[in-house]
Short mmCIF file of C-alpha atoms and ligand atoms in Angstrom, two decimals:
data_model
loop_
_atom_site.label_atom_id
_atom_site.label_comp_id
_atom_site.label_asym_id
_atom_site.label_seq_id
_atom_site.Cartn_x
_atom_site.Cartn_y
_atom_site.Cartn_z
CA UNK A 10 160.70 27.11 100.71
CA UNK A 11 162.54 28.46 97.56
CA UNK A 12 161.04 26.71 94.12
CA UNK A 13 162.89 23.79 94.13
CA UNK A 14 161.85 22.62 97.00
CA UNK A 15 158.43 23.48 96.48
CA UNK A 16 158.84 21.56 93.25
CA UNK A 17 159.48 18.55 95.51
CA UNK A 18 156.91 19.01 97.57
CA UNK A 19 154.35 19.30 94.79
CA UNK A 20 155.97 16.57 92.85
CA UNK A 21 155.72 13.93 96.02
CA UNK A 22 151.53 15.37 96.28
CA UNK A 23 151.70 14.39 92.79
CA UNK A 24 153.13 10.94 92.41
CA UNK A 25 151.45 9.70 95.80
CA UNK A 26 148.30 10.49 94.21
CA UNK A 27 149.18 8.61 90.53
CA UNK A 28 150.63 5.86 92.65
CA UNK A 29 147.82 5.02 95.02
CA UNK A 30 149.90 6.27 98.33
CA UNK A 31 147.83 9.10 99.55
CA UNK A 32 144.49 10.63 98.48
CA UNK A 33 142.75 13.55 100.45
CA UNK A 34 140.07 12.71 102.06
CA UNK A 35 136.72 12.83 100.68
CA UNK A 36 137.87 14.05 97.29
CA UNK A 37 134.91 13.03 95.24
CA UNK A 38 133.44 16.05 97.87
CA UNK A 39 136.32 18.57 97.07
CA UNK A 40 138.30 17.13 100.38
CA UNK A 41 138.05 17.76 103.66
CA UNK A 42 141.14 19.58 105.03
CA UNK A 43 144.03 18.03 106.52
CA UNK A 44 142.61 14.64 106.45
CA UNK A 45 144.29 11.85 103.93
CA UNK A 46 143.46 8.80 102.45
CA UNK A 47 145.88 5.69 101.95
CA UNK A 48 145.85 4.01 98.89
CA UNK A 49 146.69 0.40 98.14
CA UNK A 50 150.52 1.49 97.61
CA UNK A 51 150.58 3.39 101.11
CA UNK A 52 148.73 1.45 103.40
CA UNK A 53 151.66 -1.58 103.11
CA UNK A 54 154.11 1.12 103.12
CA UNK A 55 152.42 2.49 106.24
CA UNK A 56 151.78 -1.28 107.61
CA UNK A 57 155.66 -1.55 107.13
CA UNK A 58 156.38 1.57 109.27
CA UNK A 59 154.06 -0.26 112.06
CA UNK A 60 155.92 -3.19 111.96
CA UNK A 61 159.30 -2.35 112.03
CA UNK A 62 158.41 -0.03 114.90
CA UNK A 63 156.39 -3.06 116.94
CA UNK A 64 159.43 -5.18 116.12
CA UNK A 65 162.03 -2.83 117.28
CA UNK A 66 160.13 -1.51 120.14
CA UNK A 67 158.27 -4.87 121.19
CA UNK A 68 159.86 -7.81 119.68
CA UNK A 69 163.63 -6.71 120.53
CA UNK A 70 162.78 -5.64 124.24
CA UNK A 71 162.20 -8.06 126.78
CA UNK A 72 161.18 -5.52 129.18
CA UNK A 73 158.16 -3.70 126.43
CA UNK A 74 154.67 -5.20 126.43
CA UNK A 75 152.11 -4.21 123.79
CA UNK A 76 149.28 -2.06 124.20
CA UNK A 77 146.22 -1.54 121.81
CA UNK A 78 143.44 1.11 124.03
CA UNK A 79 140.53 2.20 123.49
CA UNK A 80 140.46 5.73 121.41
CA UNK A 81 137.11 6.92 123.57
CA UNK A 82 137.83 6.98 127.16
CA UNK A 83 136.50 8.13 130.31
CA UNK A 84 136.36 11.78 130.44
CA UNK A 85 137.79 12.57 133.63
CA UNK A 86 141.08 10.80 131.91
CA UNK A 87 141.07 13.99 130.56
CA UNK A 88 140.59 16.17 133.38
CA UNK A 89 143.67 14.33 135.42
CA UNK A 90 145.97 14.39 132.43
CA UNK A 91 145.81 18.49 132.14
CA UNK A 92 144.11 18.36 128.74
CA UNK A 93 141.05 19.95 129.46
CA UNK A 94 142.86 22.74 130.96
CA UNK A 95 146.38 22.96 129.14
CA UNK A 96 145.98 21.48 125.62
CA UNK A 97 145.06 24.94 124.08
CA UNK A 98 146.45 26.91 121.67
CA UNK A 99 146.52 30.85 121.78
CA UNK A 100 143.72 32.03 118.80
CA UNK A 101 142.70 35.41 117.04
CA UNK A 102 139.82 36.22 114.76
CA UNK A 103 139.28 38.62 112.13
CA UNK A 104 137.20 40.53 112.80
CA UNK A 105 135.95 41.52 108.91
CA UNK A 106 137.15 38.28 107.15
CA UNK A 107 136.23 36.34 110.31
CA UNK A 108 139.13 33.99 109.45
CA UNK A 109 140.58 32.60 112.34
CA UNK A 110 144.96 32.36 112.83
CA UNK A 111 147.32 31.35 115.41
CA UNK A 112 148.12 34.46 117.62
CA UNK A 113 152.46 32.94 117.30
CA UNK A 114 151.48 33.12 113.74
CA UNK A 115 150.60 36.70 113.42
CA UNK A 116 153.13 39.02 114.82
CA UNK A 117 151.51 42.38 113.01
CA UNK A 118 147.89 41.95 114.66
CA UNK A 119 146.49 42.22 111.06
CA UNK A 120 145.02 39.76 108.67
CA UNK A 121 147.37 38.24 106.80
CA UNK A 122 144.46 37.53 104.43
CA UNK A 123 142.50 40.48 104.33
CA UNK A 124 144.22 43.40 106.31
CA UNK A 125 141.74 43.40 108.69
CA UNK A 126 141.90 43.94 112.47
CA UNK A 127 142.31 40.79 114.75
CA UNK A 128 140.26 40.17 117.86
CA UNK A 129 142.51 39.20 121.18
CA UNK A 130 143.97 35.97 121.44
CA UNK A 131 141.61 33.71 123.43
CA UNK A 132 143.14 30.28 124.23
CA UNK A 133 141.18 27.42 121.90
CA UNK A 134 141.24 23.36 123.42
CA UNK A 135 142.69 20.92 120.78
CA UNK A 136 140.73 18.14 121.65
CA UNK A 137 137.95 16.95 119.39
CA UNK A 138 134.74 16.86 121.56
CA UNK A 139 131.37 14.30 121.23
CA UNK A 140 128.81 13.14 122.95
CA UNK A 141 128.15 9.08 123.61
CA UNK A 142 125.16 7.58 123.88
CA UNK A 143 121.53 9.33 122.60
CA UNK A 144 121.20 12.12 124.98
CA UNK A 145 122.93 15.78 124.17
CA UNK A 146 123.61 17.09 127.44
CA UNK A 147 126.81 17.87 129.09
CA UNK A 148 127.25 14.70 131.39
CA UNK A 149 127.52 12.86 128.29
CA UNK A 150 130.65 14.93 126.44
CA UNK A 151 133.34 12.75 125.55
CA UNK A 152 136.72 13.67 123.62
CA UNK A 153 138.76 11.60 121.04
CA UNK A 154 141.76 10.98 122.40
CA UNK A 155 144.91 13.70 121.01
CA UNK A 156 147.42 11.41 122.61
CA UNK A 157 147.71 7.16 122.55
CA UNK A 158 149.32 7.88 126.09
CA UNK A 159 146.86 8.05 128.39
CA UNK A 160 145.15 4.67 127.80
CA UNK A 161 148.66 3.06 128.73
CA UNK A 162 148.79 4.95 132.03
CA UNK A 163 145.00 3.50 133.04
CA UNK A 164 146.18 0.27 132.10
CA UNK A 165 149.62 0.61 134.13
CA UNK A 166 148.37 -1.75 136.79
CA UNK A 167 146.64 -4.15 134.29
CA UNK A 168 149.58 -4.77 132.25
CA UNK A 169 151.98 -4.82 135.15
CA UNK A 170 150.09 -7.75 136.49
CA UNK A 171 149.70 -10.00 133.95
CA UNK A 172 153.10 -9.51 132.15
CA UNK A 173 154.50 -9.96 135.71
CA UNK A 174 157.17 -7.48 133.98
CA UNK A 175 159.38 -5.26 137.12
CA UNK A 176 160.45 -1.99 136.64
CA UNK A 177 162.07 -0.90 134.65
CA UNK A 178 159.72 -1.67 131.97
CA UNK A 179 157.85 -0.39 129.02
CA UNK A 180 154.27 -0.26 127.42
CA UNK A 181 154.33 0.14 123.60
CA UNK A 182 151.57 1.21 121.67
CA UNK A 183 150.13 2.34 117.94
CA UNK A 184 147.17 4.18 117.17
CA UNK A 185 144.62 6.75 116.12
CA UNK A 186 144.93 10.80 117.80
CA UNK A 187 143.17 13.46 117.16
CA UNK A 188 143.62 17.11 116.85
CA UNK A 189 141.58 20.13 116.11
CA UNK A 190 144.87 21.60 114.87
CA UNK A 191 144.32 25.42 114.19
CA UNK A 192 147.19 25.75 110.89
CA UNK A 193 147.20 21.95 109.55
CA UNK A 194 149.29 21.63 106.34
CA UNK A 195 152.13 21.03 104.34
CA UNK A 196 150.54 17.58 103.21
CA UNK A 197 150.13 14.92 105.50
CA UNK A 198 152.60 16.47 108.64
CA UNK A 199 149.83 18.46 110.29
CA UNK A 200 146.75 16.44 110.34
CA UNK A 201 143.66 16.33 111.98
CA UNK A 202 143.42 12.54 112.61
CA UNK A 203 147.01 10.96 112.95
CA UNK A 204 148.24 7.89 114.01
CA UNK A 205 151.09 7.44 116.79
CA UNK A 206 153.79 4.75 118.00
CA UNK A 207 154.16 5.48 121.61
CA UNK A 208 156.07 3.88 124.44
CA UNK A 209 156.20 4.75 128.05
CA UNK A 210 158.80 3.71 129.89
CA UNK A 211 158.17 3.17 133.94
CA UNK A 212 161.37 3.64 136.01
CA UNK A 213 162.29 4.08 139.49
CA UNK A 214 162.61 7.44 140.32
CA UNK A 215 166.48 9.01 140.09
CA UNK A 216 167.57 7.14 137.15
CA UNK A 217 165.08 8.70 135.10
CA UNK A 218 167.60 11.13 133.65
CA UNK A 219 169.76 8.16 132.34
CA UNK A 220 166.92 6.41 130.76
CA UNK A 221 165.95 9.49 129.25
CA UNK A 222 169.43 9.40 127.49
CA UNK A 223 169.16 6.18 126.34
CA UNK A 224 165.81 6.24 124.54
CA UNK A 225 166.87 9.61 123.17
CA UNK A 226 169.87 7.77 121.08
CA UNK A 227 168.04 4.81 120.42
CA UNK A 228 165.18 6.57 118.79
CA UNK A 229 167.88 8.60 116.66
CA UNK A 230 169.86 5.06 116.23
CA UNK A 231 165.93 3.59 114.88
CA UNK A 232 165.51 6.51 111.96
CA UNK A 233 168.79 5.60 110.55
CA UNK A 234 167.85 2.02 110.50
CA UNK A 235 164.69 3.35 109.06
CA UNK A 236 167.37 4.20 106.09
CA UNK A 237 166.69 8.27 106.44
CA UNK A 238 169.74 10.30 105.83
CA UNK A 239 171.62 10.89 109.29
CA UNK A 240 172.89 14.31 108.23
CA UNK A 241 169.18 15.03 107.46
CA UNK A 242 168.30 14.37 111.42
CA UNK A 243 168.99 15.84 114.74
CA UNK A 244 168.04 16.87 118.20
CA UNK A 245 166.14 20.05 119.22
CA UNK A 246 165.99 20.48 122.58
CA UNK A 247 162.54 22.16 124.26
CA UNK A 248 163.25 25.41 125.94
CA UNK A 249 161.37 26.42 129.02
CA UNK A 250 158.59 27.98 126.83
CA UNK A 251 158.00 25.48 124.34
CA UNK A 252 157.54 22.41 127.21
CA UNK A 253 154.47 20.37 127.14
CA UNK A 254 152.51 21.04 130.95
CA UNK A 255 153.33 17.33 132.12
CA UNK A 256 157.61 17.61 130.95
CA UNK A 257 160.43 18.10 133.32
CA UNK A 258 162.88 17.72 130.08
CA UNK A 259 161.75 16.97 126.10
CA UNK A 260 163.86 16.23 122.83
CA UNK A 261 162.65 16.25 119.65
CA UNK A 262 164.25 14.59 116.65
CA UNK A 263 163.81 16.64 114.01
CA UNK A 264 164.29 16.01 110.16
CA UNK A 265 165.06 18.46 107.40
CA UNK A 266 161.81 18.57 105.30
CA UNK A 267 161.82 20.71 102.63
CA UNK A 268 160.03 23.44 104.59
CA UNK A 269 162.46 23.21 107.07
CA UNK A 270 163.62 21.03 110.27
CA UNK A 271 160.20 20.17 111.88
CA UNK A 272 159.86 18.01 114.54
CA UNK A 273 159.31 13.90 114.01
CA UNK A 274 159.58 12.41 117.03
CA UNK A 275 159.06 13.53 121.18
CA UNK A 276 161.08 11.99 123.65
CA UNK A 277 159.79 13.64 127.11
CA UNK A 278 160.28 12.94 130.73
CA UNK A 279 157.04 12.95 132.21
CA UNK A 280 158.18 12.70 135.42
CA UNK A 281 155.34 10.88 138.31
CA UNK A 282 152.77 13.34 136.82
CA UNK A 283 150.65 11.19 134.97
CA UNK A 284 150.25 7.92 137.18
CA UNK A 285 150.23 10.71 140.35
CA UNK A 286 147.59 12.39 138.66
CA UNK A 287 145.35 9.49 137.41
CA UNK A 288 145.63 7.86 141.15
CA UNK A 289 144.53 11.62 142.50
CA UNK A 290 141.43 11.37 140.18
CA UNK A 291 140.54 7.85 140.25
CA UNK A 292 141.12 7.25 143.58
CA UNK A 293 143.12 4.11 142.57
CA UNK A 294 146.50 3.07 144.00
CA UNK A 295 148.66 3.16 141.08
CA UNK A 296 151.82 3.12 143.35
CA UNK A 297 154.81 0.41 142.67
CA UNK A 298 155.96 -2.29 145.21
CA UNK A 299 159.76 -2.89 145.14
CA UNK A 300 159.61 -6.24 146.67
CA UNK A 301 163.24 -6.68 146.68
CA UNK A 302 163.95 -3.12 147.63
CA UNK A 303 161.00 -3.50 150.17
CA UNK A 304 159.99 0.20 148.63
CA UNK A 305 157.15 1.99 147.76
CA UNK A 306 157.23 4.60 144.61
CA UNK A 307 155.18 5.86 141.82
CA UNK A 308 157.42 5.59 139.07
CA UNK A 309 158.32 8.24 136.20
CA UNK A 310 157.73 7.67 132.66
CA UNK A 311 160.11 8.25 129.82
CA UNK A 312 158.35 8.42 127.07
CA UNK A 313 158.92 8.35 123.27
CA UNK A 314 156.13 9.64 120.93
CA UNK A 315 156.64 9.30 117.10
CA UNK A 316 154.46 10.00 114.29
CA UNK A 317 153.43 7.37 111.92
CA UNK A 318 152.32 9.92 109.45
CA UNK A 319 155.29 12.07 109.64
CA UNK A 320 157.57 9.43 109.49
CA UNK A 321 156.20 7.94 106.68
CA UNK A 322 156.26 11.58 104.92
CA UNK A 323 159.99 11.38 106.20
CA UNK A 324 160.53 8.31 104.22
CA UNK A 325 158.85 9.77 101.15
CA UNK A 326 160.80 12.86 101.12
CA UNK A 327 164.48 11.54 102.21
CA UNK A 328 163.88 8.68 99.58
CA UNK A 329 162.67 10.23 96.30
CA UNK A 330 165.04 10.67 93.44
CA UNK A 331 165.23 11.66 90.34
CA UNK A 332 167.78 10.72 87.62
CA UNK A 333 168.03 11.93 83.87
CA UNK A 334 169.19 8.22 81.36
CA UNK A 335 169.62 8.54 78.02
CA UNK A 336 167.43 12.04 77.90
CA UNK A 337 164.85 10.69 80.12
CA UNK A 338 164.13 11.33 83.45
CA UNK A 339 163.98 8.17 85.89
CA UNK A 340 161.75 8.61 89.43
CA UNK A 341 163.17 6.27 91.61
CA UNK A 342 161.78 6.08 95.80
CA UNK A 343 164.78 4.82 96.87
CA UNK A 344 163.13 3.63 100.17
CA UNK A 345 164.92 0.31 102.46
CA UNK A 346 163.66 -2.32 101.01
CA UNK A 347 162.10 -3.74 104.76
CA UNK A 348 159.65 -1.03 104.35
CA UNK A 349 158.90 -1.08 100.66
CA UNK A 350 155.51 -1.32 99.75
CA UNK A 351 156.26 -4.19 97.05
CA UNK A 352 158.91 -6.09 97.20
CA UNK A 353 159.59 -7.41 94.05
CA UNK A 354 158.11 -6.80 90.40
CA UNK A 355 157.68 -9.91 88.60
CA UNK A 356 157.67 -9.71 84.17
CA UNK A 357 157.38 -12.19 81.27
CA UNK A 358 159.86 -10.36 78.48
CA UNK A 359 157.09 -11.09 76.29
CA UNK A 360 153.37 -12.13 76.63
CA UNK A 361 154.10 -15.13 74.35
CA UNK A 362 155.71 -18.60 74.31
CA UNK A 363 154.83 -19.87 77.97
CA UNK A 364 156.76 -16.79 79.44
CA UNK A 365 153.51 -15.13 81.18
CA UNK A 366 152.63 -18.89 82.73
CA UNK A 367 155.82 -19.43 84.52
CA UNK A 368 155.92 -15.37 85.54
CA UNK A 369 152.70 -15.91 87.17
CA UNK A 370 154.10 -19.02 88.94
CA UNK A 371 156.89 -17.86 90.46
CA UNK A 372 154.79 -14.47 91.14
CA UNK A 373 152.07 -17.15 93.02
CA UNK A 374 155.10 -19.06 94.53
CA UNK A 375 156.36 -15.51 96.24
CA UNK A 376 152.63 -14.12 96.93
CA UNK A 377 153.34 -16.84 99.83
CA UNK A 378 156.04 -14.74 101.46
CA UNK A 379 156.10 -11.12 99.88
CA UNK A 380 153.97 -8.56 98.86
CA UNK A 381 155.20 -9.14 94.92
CA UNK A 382 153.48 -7.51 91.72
CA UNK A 383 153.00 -9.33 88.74
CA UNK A 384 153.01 -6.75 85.55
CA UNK A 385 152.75 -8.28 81.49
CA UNK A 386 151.62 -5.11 80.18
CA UNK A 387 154.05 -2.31 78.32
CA UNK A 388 157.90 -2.52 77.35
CA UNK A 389 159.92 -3.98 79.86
CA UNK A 390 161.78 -0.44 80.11
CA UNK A 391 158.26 1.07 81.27
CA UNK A 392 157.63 -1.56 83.65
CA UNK A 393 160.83 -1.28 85.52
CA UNK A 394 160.30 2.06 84.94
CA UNK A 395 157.01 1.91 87.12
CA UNK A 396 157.90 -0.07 89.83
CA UNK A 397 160.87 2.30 90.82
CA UNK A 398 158.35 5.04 91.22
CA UNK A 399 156.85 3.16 94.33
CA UNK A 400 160.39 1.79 95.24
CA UNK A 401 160.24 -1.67 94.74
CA UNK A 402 163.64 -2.96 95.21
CA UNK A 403 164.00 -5.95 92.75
CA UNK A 404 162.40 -6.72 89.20
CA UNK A 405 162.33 -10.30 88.30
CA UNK A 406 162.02 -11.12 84.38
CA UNK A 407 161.09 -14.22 82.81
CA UNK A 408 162.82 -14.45 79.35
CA UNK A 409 163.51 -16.71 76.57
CA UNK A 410 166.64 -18.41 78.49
CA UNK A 411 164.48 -18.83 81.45
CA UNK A 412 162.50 -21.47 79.78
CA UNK A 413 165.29 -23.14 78.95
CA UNK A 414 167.34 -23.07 81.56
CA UNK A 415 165.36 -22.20 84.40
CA UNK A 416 166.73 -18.85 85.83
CA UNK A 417 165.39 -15.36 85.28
CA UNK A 418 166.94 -11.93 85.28
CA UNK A 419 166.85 -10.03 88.86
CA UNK A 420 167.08 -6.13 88.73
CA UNK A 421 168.00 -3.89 91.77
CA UNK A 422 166.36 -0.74 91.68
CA UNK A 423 169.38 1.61 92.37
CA UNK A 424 172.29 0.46 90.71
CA UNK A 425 169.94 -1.16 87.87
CA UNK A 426 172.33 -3.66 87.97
CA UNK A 427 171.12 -7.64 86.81
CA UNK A 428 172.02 -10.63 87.89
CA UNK A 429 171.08 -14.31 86.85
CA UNK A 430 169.43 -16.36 89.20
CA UNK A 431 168.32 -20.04 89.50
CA UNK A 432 164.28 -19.85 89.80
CA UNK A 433 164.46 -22.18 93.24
CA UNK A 434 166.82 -19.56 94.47
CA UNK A 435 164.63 -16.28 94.12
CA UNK A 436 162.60 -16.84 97.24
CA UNK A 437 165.82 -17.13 99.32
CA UNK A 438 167.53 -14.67 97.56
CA UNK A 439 165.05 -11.82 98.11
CA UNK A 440 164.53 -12.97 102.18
CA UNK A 441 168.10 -12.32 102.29
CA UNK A 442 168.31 -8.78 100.70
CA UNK A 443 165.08 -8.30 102.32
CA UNK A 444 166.27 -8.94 105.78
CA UNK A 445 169.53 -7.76 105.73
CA UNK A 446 169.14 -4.18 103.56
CA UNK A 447 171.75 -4.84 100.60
N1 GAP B 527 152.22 11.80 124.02
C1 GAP B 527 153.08 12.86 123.69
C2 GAP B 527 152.71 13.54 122.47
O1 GAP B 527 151.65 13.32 121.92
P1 GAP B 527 153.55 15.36 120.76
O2 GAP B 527 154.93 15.94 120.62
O3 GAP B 527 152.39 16.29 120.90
O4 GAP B 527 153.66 14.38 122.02
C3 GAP B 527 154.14 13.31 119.28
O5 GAP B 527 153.27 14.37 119.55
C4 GAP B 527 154.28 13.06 117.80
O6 GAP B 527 153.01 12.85 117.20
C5 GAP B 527 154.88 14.23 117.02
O7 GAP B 527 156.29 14.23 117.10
C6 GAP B 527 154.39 13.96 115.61
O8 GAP B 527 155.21 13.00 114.97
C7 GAP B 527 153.02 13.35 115.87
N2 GAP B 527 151.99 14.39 115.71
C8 GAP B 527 151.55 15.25 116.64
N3 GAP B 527 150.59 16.06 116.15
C9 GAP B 527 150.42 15.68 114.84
C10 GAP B 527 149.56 16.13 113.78
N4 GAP B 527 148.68 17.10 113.96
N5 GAP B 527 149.67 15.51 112.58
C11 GAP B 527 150.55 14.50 112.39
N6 GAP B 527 151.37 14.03 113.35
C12 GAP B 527 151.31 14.63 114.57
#
């Protein structure tokens, strides 16, 4: 990262801290690494994330059912999905620091901390392990889960019969992993608890090649919709060393942080391997009755795994601007306004002459609808001034005229432009902008 982009980096760590969209963890402690807090400001922006996902995923797709699975699952899930054995990473010690590195991460075998000599990489298992219920002994281990996946692949049969869906056909899902990741960092893109917006995709073997294309560009298509940069976006394709154990073929979508093109989304063919697994282990038939093809398959899952953390970081990044008016510097998040945290900031001119009663009305009248913010405190200039940090798209002012004529002032965020509205119109007027982008 040269220093401007650091800058960034530190500035974003900065303002979602002042804003109320991230904390770390446990600060009042000192922190707790890699784990982050969302504030009042980033939980709605994250809940927006969510939703536009669910919508696009669920809501849009006849053929996608929703999901929400347990995190704490059987253990032998584990066993038959290859993450007991495979999910490792390769580890080395210090030996006089006692620090503990990535072996990929290392290439000189000393400490990059101390100088020291490293031990020899030992492979390390990702998954966080417990115990459940009151006795400590080994029958009673349990893991969280690292991926939402495997609780749609136990319920394959479940959903399939009471959605009465055929294949092809999807299960969506959102929710908690975690991962004892060895190098977290570079604010919230590693973590150690993350949430993910999965979908598997069950399809007859043979034309899972083609539906591996098509979720590939829709995914890409989503992240533009999402209103991130599409020059700032592309494909990486896994090579034969870098492929999860259960993928015959995997695409990333990768965005161009400001410590370089890191991965955002995976879009993976996971062939027959998990439902052939799970029905190895459990014993179950998880097979697939054709009834009009009168044939008998276990189907292969195309799967797209995204990163509600990242891609919120993704927003952050792509979306924060600054601009220098009349000497001063303006921070404006110039984020879609579907996913905006607030949607609209709502101001008397003045805290005088009925001006703050009527605000507050039409800020009540909103509050029905929209996540608005109602704000009589400071110049105007400040209070725009404000709300552009956390990229709320319109400012609404109550002024002198209003109370005469009944309209108010609306702002846009990036061109700053105003326009004068009829009070009856602003709840329209903002569904509109808000529902189309503007
Ligand atoms: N079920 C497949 C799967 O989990 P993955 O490529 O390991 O695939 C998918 O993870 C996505 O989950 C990543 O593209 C990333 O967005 C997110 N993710 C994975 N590990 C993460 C971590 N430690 N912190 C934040 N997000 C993470």
């Amino acid at each position: 990262m040269n220093s401007k982009e650091t800058n960034l980096m530190d500035k974003l760590v900065s303002l979602c801290k002042r804003r109320g969209i991230i904390f770390q963890s446990s600060g009042i402690y000192g922190g707790i690494n890699s784990c982050w807090d969302y504030g009042p400001v980033g939980v709605e922006l994250k809940n927006n994330i969510k939703r536009f996902w669910w919508q696009s995923m669920v809501y849009q797709h006849e053929n996608i059912e929703g999901l929400d699975a347990s995190i704490i699952m059987h253990p032998r899930v584990w066993e038959a999905s290859g993450h007991v054995e495979s999910f490792t990473d390769p580890l080395v010690d210090c030996k006089s620091c006692k620090r503990r590195f990535r072996a990929d991460e290392v290439p000189n075998n000393r400490c990059p901390e101390c100088g020291g000599e490293l031990t020899e990489a030992r492979q390390f298992n990702l998954m966080f392990k417990t115990h459940i219920g009151p006795v400590e002994e080994e029958t009673s281990v349990i893991y969280l889960r690292p991926e939402t996946a495997q609780g749609i692949y136990v319920n394959f049969q479940n959903v399939l019969k009471c959605s009465r869906q055929k294949i092809p056909f999807g299960i969506a899902q959102i929710g908690k992993a975690f991962r004892n990741e060895i190098t977290p960092g570079n604010f919230i893109f590693r973590m150690r608890e993350f949430e993910q917006m999965e979908m598997q995709f069950f399809v007859k073997p043979g034309t899972d090649e083609e539906w591996f294309e098509t979720w590939k560009q829709k995914r890409m298509e989503w992240y533009i919709q999402l209103g991130i940069c599409p020059q700032k976006l592309r494909f990486h394709q896994h090579g034969p060393d870098e492929l999860a154990h259960y993928a015959k073929t995997a695409f990333d979508i990768q965005y161009e942080f400001p410590f370089g093109w890191k991965e955002l989304e995976g879009i993976h063919n996971r062939t027959d391997f998990d439902l052939r697994r799970h029905s190895e282990f459990s014993g179950k038939d998880l097979s697939y009755f054709d009834d009009e093809t009168r044939e008998r398959y276990i189907p292969y899952v195309v799967e797209t795994s995204a990163g509600v953390d990242r891609t919120l970081l993704t927003c952050l990044v792509d979306a924060y601007d600054e601009e220098e008016i009349k000497g001063e510097i303006r921070v404006v998040l110039r984020l879609a306004p579907q996913i905006a945290p607030v949607k609209a900031g709502i101001f008397p001119l003045v805290k005088r002459d009925g001006m703050p009663e009527m605000a507050q009305k039409i800020a009540h009248n909103l509050g029905q609808h929209f996540n608005v913010f109602y704000d009589e405190s400071g110049a105007i200039g400040r209070r725009y001034r404000r709300q552009d940090e956390i990229g709320t798209p319109f400012g609404i002012t109550v002024d002198s005229q209003s109370l005469q004529d009944q309209t108010v002032t609306v702002r846009e965020r990036d061109s700053m432009l105003q326009e004068r509205i009829s009070i009856d119109r602003v709840g329209e007027y903002l569904k509109d902008k808000l529902t189309k982008g503007n």
